[in-house]
mmCIF file of N, CA and C in Angstrom:
data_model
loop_
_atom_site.group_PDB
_atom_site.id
_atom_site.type_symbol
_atom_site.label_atom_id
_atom_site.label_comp_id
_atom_site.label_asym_id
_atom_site.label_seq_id
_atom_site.Cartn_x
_atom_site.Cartn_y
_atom_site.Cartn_z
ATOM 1 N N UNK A 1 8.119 -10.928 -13.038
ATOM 2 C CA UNK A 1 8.281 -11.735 -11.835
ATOM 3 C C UNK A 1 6.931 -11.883 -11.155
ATOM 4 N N UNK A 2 6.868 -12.940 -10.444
ATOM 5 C CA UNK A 2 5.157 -13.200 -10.159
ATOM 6 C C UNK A 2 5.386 -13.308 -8.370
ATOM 7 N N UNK A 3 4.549 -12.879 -8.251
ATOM 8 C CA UNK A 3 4.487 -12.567 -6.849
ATOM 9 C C UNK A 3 3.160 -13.293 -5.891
ATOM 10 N N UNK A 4 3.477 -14.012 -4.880
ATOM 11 C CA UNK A 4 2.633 -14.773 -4.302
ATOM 12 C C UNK A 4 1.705 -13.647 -3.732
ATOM 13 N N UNK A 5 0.109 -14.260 -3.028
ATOM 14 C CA UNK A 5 -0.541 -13.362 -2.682
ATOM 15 C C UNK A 5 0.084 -12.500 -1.473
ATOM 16 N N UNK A 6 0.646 -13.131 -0.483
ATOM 17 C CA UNK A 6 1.267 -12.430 0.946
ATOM 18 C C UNK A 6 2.575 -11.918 0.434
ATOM 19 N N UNK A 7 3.201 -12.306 -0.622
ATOM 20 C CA UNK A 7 4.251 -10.640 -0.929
ATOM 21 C C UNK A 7 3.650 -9.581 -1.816
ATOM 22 N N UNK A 8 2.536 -9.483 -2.563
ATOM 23 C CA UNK A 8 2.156 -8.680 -3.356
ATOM 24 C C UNK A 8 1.147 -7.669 -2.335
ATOM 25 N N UNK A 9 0.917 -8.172 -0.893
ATOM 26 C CA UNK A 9 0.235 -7.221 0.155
ATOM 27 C C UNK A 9 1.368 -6.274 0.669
ATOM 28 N N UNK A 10 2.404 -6.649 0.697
ATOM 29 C CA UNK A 10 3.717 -6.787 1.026
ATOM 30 C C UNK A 10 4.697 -4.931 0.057
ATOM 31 N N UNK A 11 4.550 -5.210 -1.023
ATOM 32 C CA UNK A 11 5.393 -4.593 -1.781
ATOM 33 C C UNK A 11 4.959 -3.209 -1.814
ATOM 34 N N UNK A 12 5.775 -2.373 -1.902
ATOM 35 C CA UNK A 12 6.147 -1.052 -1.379
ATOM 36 C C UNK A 12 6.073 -0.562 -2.887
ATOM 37 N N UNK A 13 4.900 0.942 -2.627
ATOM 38 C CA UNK A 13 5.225 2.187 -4.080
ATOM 39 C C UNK A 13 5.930 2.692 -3.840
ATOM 40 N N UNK A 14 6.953 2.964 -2.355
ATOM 41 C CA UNK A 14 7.907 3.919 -2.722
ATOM 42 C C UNK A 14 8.816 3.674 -3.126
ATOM 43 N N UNK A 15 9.776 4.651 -4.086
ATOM 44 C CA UNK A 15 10.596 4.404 -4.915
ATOM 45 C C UNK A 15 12.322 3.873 -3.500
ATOM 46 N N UNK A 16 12.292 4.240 -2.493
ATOM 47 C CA UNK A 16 13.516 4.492 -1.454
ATOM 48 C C UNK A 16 13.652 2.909 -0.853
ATOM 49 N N UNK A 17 12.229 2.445 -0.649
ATOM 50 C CA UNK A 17 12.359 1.048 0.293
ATOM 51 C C UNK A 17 12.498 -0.253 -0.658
ATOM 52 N N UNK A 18 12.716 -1.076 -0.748
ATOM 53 C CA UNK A 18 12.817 -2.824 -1.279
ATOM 54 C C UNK A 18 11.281 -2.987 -1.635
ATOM 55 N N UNK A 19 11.464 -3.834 -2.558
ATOM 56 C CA UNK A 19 9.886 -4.369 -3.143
ATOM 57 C C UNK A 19 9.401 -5.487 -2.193
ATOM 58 N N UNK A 20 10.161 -5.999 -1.316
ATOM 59 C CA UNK A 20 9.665 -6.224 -0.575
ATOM 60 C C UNK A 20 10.148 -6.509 0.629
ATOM 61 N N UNK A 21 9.807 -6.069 2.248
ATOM 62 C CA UNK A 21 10.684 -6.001 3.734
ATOM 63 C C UNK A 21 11.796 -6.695 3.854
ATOM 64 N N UNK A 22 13.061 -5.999 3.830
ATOM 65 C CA UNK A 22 14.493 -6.404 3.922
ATOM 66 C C UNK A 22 14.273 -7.162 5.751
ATOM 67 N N UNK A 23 13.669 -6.445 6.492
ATOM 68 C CA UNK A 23 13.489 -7.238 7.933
ATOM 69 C C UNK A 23 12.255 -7.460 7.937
ATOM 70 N N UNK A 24 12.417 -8.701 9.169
ATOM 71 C CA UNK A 24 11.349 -9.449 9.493
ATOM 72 C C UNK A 24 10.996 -9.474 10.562
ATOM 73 N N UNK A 25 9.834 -9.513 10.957
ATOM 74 C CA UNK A 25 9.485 -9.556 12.505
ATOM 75 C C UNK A 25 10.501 -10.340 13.285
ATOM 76 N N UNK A 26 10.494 -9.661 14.811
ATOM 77 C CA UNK A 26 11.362 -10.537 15.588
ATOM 78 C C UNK A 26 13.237 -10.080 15.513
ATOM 79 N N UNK A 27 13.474 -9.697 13.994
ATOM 80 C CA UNK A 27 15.025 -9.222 13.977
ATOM 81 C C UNK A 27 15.347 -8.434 14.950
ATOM 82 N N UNK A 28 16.825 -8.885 14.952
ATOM 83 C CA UNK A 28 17.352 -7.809 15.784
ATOM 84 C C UNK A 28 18.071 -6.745 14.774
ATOM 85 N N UNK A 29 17.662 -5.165 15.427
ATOM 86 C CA UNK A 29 18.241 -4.401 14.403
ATOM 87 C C UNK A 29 19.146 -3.401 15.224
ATOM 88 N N UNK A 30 19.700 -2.475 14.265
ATOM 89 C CA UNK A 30 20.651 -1.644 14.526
ATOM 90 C C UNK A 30 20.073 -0.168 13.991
ATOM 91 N N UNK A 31 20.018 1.016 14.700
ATOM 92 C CA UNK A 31 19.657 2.424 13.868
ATOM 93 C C UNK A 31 20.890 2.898 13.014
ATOM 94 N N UNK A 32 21.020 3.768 12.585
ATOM 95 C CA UNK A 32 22.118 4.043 11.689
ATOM 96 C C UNK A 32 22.029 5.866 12.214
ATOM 97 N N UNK A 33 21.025 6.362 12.021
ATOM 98 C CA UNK A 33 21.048 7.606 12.243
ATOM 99 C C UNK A 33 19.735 8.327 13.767
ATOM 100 N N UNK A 34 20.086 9.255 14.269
ATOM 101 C CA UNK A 34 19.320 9.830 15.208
ATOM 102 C C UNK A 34 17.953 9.598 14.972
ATOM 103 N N UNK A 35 17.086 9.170 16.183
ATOM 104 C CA UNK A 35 15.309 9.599 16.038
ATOM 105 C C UNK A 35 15.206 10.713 16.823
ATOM 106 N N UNK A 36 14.811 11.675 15.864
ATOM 107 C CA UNK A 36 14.364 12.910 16.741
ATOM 108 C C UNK A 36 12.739 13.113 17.202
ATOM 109 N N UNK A 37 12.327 13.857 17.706
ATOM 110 C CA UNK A 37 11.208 14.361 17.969
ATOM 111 C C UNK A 37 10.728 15.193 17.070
ATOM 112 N N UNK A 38 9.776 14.611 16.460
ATOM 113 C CA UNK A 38 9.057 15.606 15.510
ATOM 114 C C UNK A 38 7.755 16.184 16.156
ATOM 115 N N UNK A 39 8.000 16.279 17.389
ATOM 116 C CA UNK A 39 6.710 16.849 17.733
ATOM 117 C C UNK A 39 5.366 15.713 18.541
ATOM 118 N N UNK A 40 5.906 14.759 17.494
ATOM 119 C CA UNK A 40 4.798 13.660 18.412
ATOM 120 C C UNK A 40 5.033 13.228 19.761
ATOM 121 N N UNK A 41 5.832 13.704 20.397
ATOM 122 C CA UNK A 41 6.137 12.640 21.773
ATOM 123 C C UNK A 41 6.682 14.194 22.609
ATOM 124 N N UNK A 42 5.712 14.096 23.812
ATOM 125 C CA UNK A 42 4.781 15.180 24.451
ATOM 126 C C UNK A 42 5.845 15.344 25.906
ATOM 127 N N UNK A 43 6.865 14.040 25.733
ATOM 128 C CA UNK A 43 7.369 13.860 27.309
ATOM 129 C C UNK A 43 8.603 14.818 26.964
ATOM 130 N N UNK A 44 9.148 14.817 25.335
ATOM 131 C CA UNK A 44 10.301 15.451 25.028
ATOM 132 C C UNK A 44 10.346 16.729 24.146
ATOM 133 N N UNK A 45 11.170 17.598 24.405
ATOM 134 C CA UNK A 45 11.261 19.126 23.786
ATOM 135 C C UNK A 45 10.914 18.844 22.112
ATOM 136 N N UNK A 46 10.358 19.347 21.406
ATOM 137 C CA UNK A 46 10.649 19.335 19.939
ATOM 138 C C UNK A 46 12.013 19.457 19.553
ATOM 139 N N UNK A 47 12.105 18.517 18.250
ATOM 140 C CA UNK A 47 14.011 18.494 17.963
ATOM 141 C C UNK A 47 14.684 17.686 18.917
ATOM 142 N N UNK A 48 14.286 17.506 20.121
ATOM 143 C CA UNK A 48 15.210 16.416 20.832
ATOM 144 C C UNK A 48 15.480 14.842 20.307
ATOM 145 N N UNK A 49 16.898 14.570 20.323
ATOM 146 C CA UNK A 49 16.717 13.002 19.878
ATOM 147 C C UNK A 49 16.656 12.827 20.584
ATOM 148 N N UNK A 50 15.923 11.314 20.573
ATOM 149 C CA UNK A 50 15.339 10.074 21.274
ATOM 150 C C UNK A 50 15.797 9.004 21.196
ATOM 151 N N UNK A 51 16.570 8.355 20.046
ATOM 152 C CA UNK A 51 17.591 7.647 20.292
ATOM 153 C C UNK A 51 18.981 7.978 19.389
ATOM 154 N N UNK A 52 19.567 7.349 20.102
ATOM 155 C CA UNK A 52 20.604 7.435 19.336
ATOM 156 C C UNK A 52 21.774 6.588 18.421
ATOM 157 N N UNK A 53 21.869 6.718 17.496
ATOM 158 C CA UNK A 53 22.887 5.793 16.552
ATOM 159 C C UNK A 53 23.530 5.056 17.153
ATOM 160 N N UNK A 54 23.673 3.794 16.867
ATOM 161 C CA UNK A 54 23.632 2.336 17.169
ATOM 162 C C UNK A 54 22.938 1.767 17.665
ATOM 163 N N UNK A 55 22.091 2.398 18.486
ATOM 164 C CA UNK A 55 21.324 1.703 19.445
ATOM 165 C C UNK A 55 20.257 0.710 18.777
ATOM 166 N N UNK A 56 20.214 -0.588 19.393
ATOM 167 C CA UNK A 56 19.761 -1.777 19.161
ATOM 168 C C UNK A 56 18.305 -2.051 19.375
ATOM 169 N N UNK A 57 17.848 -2.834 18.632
ATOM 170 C CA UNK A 57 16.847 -3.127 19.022
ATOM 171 C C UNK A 57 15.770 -4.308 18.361
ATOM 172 N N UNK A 58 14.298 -4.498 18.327
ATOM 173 C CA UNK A 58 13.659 -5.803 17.743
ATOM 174 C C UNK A 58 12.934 -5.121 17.002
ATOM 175 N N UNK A 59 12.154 -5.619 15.779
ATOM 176 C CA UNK A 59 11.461 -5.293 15.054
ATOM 177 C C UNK A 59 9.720 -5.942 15.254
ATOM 178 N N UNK A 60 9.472 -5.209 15.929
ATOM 179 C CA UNK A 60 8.018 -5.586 16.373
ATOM 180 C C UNK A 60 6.772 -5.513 15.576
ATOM 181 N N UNK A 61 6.458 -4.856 14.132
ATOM 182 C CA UNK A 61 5.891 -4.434 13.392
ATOM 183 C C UNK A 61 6.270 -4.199 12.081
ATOM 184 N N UNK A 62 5.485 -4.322 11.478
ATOM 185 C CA UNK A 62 6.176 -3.696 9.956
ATOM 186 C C UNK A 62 4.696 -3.576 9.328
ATOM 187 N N UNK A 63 4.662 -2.391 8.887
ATOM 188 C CA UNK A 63 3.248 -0.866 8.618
ATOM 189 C C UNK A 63 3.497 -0.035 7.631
ATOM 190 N N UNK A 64 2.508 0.333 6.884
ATOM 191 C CA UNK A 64 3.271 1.541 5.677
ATOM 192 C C UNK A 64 2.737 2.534 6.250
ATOM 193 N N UNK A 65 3.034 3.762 5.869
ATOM 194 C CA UNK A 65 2.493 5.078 6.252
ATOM 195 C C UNK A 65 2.126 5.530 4.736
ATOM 196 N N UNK A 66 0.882 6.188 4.997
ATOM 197 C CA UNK A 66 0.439 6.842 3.891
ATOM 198 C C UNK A 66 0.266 5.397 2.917
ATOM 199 N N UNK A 67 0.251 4.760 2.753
ATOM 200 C CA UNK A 67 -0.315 3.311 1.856
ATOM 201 C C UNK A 67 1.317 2.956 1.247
ATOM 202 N N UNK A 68 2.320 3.883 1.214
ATOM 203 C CA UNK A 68 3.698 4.143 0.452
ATOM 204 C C UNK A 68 4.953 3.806 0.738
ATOM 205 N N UNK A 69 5.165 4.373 2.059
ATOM 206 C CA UNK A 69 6.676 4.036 2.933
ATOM 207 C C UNK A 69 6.188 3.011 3.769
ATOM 208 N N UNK A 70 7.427 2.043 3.492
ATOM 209 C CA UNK A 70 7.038 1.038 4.684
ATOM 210 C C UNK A 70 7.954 2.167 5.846
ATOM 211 N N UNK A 71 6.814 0.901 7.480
ATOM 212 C CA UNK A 71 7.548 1.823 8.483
ATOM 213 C C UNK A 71 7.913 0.590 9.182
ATOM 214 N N UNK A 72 8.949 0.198 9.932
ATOM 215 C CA UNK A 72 9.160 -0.516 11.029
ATOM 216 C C UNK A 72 9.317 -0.267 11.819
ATOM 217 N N UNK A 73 8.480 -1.044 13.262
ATOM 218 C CA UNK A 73 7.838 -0.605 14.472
ATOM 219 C C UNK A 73 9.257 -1.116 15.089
ATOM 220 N N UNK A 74 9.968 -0.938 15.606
ATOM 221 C CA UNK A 74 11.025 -0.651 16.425
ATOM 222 C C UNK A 74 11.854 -0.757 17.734
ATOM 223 N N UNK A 75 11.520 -1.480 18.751
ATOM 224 C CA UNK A 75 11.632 -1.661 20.355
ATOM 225 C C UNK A 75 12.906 -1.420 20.213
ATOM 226 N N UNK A 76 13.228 -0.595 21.357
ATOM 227 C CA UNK A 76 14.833 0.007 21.385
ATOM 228 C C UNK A 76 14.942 -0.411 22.897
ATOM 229 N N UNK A 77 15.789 -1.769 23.247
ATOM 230 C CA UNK A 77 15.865 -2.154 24.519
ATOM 231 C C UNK A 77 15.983 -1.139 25.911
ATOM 232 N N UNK A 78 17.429 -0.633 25.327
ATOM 233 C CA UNK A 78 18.053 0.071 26.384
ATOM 234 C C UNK A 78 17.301 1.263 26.806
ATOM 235 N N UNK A 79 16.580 1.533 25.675
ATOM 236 C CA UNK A 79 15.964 3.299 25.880
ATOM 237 C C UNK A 79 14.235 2.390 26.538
ATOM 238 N N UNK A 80 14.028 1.618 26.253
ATOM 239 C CA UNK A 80 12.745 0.911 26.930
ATOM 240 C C UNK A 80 11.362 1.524 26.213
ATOM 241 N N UNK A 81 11.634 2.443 24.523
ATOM 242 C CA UNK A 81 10.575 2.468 24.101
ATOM 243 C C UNK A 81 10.804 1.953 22.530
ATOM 244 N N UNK A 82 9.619 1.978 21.616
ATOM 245 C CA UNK A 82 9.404 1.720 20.637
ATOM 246 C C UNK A 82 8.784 2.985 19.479
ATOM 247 N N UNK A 83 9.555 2.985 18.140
ATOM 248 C CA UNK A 83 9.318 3.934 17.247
ATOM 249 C C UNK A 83 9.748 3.461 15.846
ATOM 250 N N UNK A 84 9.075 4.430 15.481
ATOM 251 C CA UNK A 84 8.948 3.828 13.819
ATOM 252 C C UNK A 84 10.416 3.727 13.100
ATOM 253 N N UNK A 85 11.001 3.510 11.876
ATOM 254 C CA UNK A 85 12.242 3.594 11.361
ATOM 255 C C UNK A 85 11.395 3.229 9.705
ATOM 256 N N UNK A 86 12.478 3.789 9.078
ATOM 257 C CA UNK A 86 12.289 3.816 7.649
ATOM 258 C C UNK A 86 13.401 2.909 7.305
ATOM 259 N N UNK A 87 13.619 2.019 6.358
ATOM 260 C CA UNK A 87 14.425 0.779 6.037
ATOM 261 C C UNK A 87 15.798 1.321 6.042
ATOM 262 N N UNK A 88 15.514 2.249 5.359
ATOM 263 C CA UNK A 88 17.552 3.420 5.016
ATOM 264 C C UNK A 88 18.030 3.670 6.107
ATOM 265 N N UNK A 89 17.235 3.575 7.413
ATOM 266 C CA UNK A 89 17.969 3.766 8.521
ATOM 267 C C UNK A 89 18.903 2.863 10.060
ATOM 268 N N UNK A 90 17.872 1.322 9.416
ATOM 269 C CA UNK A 90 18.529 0.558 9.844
ATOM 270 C C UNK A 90 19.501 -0.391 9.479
ATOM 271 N N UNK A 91 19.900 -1.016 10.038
ATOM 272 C CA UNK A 91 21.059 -2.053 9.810
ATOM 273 C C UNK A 91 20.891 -3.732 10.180
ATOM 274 N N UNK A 92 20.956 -4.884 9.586
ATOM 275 C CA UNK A 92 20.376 -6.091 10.599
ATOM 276 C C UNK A 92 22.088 -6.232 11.135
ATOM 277 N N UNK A 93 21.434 -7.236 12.588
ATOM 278 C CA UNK A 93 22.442 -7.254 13.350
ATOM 279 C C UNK A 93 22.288 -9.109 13.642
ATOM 280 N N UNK A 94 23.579 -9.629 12.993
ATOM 281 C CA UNK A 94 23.531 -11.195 14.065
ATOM 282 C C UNK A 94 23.829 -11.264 14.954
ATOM 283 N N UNK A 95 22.835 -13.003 15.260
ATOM 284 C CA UNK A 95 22.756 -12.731 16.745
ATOM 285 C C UNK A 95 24.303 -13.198 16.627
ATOM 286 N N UNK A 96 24.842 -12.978 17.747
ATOM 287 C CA UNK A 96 26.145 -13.498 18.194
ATOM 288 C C UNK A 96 25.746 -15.112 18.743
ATOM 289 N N UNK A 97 25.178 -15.391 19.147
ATOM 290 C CA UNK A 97 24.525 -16.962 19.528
ATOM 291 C C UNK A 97 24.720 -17.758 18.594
ATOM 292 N N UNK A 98 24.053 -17.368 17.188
ATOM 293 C CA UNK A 98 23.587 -18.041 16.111
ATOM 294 C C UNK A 98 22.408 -19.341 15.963
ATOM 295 N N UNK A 99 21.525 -18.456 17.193
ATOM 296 C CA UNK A 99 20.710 -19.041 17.288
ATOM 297 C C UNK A 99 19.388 -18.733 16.578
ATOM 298 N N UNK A 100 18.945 -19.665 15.524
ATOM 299 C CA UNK A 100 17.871 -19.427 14.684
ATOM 300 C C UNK A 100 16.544 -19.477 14.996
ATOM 301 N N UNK A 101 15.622 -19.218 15.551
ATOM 302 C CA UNK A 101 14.159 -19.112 15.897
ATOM 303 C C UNK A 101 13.327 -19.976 15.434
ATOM 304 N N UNK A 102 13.469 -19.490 13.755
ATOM 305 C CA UNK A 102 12.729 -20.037 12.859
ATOM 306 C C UNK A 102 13.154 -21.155 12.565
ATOM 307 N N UNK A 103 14.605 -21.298 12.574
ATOM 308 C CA UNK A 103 15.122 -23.208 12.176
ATOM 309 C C UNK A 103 14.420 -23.840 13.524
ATOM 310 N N UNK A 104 14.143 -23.315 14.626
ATOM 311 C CA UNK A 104 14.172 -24.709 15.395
ATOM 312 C C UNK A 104 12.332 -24.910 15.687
ATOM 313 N N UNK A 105 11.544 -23.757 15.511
ATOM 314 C CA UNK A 105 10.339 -24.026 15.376
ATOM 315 C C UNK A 105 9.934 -24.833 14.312
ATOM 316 N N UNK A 106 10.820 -24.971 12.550
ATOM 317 C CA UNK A 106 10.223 -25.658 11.706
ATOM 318 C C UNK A 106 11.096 -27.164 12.036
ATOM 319 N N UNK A 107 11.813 -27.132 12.676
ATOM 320 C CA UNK A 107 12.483 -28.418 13.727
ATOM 321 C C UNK A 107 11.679 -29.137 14.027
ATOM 322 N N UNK A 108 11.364 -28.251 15.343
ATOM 323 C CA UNK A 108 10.438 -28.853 16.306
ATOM 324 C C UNK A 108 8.204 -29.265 15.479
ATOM 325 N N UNK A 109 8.427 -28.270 14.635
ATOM 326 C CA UNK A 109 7.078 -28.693 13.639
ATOM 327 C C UNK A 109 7.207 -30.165 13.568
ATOM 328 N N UNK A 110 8.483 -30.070 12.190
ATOM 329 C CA UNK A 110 8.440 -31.865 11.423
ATOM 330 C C UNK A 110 8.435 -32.457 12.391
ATOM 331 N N UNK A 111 9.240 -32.574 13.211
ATOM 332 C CA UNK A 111 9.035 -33.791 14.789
ATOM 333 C C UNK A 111 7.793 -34.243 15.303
ATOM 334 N N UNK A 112 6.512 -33.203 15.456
ATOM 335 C CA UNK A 112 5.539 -32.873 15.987
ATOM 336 C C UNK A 112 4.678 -33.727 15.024
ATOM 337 N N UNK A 113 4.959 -33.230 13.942
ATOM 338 C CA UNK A 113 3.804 -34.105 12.587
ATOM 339 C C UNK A 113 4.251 -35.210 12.240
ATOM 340 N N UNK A 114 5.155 -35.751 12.504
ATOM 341 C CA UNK A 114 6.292 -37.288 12.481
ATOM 342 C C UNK A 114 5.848 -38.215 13.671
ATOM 343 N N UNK A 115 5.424 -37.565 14.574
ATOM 344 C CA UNK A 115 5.507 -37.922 16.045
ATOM 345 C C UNK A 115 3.428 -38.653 15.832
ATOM 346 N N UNK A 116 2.534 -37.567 15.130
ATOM 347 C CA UNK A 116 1.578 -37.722 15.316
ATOM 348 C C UNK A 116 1.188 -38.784 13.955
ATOM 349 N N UNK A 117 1.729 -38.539 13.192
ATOM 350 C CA UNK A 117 2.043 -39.161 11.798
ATOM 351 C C UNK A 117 1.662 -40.874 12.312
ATOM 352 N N UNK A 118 2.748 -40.745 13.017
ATOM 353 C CA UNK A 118 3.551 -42.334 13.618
ATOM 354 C C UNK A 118 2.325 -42.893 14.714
ATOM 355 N N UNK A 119 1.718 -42.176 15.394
ATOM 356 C CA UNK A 119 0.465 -42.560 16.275
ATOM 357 C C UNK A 119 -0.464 -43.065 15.534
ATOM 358 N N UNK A 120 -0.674 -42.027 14.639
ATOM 359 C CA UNK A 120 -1.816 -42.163 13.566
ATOM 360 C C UNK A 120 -2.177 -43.784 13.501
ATOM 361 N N UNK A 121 -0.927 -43.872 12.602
ATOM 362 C CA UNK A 121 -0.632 -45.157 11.828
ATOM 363 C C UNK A 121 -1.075 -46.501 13.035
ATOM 364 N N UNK A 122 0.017 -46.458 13.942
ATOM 365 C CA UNK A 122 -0.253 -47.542 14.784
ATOM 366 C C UNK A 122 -1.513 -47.453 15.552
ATOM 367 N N UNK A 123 -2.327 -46.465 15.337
ATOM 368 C CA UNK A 123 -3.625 -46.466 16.119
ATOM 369 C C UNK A 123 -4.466 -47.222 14.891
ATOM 370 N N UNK A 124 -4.208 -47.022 13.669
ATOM 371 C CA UNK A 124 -5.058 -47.718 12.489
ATOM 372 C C UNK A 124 -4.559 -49.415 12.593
ATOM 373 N N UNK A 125 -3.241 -49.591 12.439
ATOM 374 C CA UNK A 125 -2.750 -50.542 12.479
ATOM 375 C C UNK A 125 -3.634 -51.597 13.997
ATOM 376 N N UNK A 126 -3.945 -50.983 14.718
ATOM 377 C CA UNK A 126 -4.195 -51.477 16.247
ATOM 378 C C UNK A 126 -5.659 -51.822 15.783
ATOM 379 N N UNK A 127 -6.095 -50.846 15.220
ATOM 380 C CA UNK A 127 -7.647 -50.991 15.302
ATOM 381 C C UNK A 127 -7.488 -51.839 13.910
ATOM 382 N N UNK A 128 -6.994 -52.045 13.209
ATOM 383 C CA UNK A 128 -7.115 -53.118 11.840
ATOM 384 C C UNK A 128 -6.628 -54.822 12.587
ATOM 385 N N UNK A 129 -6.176 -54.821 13.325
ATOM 386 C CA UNK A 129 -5.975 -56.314 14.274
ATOM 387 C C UNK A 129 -7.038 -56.296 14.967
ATOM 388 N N UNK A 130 -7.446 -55.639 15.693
ATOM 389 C CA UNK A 130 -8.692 -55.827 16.412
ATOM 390 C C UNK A 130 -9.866 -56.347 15.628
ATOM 391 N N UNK A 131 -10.148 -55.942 14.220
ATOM 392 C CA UNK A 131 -10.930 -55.829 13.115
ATOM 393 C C UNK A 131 -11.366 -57.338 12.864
ATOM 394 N N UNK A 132 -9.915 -58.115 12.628
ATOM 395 C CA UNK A 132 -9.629 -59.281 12.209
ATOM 396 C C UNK A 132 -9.937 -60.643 12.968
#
């Protein structure tokens, strides 16, 4: 299988995660299991969780650790911070809206290049009568 240059930056040695990011920036996600404190976060006891299962949130990042595990950077609304997650632990969540981001920016693109497309033309067209 051949792999374009921006998924082959992309693809994961570890054997646990997808060959390449099941989420994408911007998703909304779901945790599946506890984030505890491993020590890095100075405000809370060691061993304390920090969030907790279900809790929702956006995917702000996506980073490997160690060159190997991908990590995804995490915003957890309700708790008002952000932390890493390993792919096995989340879940994607639709929106209930069904409102697409990406459909209406590549929407609003073609319109944009249709729109200038169409100027183009009648600005050549304008200046080719003038010509004459």
């Amino acid at each position: 299988m051949e792999f374009t240059h921006a998924q082959a930056k992309q693809i994961s040695a570890s054997t646990k995660d997808e060959i390449l990011p099941v989420f994408h920036l911007g998703q909304r996600v779901r945790i599946t299991k506890p984030i505890r404190n491993d020590g890095s976060n100075p405000f809370h006891s060691p061993d304390a969780i920090l969030v907790q299962p279900g809790a929702e949130g956006y995917v702000t990042h996506i980073g490997d650790w160690l060159q190997v595990i991908r990590i995804y950077e995490v915003h957890f609304i309700e708790e008002g911070s952000t932390y890493g997650c390993r792919e096995a632990e989340l879940v994607a969540i639709d929106d209930v809206d069904g409102y697409d981001e990406v459909e209406e920016e590549l929407r609003w693109l073609k319109e944009h290049r249709e729109k200038k497309a169409a100027e183009k033309a009648a600005k050549q067209s304008q200046n080719k009568g003038s010509d004459d």
